[in-house]
XYZ file of C-alpha atoms in Angstrom:
122
model
C 138.330 188.851 182.881
C 139.583 185.270 182.711
C 139.382 185.353 178.889
C 141.571 188.464 178.724
C 144.122 186.901 181.069
C 144.271 183.728 178.926
C 144.601 185.867 175.798
C 147.537 187.780 177.312
C 149.168 184.531 178.448
C 148.906 183.197 174.903
C 150.337 186.450 173.544
C 153.285 186.262 175.945
C 153.932 182.650 174.986
C 153.875 183.632 171.298
C 156.539 186.259 171.987
C 158.691 183.602 173.671
C 158.156 181.259 170.703
C 159.180 183.993 168.251
C 162.263 184.654 170.361
C 163.321 180.997 170.700
C 162.246 179.256 167.480
C 164.051 180.161 164.258
C 161.515 180.530 161.473
C 158.938 182.380 163.572
C 159.223 186.125 163.127
C 157.363 189.235 164.176
C 157.885 191.467 161.150
C 155.482 194.262 161.987
C 156.539 197.568 163.564
C 153.538 197.282 165.854
C 154.783 193.987 167.279
C 152.323 193.688 170.144
C 149.349 194.227 167.843
C 150.619 191.436 165.603
C 151.068 189.165 168.606
C 147.612 189.995 169.996
C 146.020 189.338 166.596
C 147.873 186.024 166.360
C 146.789 185.106 169.899
C 143.164 185.799 168.981
C 143.407 183.738 165.800
C 145.178 180.912 167.631
C 142.399 180.835 170.207
C 139.749 180.682 167.489
C 141.663 178.035 165.542
C 142.101 175.928 168.681
C 138.399 176.251 169.445
C 137.001 175.472 166.006
C 139.606 174.014 163.626
C 141.670 171.790 165.922
C 138.747 169.579 167.069
C 137.737 169.060 163.439
C 141.292 168.131 162.424
C 141.586 165.809 165.412
C 138.400 163.962 164.462
C 139.395 163.707 160.799
C 142.865 162.422 161.675
C 141.691 159.949 164.320
C 143.019 156.875 162.453
C 146.478 158.463 162.137
C 146.409 159.518 165.791
C 145.628 155.951 166.807
C 148.266 154.475 164.475
C 150.987 156.772 165.814
C 149.843 156.449 169.433
C 149.009 160.141 169.606
C 152.164 161.528 168.008
C 150.165 162.741 165.004
C 148.627 165.349 167.317
C 151.917 167.260 166.966
C 151.125 167.516 163.253
C 147.582 168.683 164.033
C 148.968 171.333 166.409
C 151.480 172.506 163.794
C 148.792 172.771 161.116
C 146.569 174.723 163.498
C 149.485 177.045 164.335
C 150.242 177.595 160.641
C 146.587 178.291 159.868
C 146.339 180.799 162.723
C 149.427 182.615 161.442
C 148.039 182.717 157.913
C 144.642 183.921 159.135
C 146.189 186.632 161.322
C 148.215 187.869 158.355
C 145.274 187.735 155.960
C 142.503 189.122 158.161
C 144.405 191.599 160.342
C 147.566 192.221 158.343
C 149.517 191.045 161.368
C 153.235 190.575 160.950
C 153.465 187.254 162.785
C 155.112 184.936 160.252
C 155.636 181.179 160.547
C 158.057 179.996 157.862
C 157.252 176.332 157.401
C 156.029 173.194 159.078
C 158.860 172.497 161.531
C 158.961 176.030 162.949
C 155.186 175.707 163.393
C 155.589 172.382 165.185
C 158.332 173.610 167.508
C 156.494 176.896 167.989
C 153.320 175.118 169.033
C 155.319 173.063 171.536
C 156.936 176.205 172.987
C 153.579 178.002 173.159
C 152.031 175.029 174.960
C 154.825 174.777 177.526
C 155.075 178.514 178.208
C 151.286 178.886 178.405
C 151.135 176.045 180.906
C 153.927 177.528 183.029
C 152.341 180.987 183.030
C 148.901 179.538 183.792
C 150.287 177.954 186.945
C 150.778 181.435 188.399
C 147.301 182.699 187.497
C 144.756 181.883 190.184
C 141.609 180.095 189.072
C 138.191 181.396 190.082
C 137.233 178.093 191.693
C-alpha cells in the first residue's frame, strides 16, 4: 500500500512540475496514464540509475561540494522521460537539460511536501 501511495505522490508532483516548468509537457490525450508511466520510470531510474551515476560522478560531486548532484538528478529525470516515451509510449516530454533540472527540483519539493501529510507505518 505504501508503494502505491508513494507512486501517486510522485505522479502528483510530476503534474505540478509539468504545470510550473516550461519545457515539460504532457502531450498525450490520456494524461494520467502518461504521468503514471513517468512516475514508474522515475522510481526505477532513481532506484537503479541514480546510484550508479552518483558513484561514477563522485569526483565532480566532491569538487562542486555536492552541486553536481543537480546534474545527476536532471540526467535521471531526462532518462526517465525518454524511457517512459520509448517503453510505454507515454506523452510526458522533457525538452532539454534545464527543464529537466528545474523539473527534478519541483518534483523533489512537491513530493516532500505531500509526503509530510502521509502517515508513516512506524
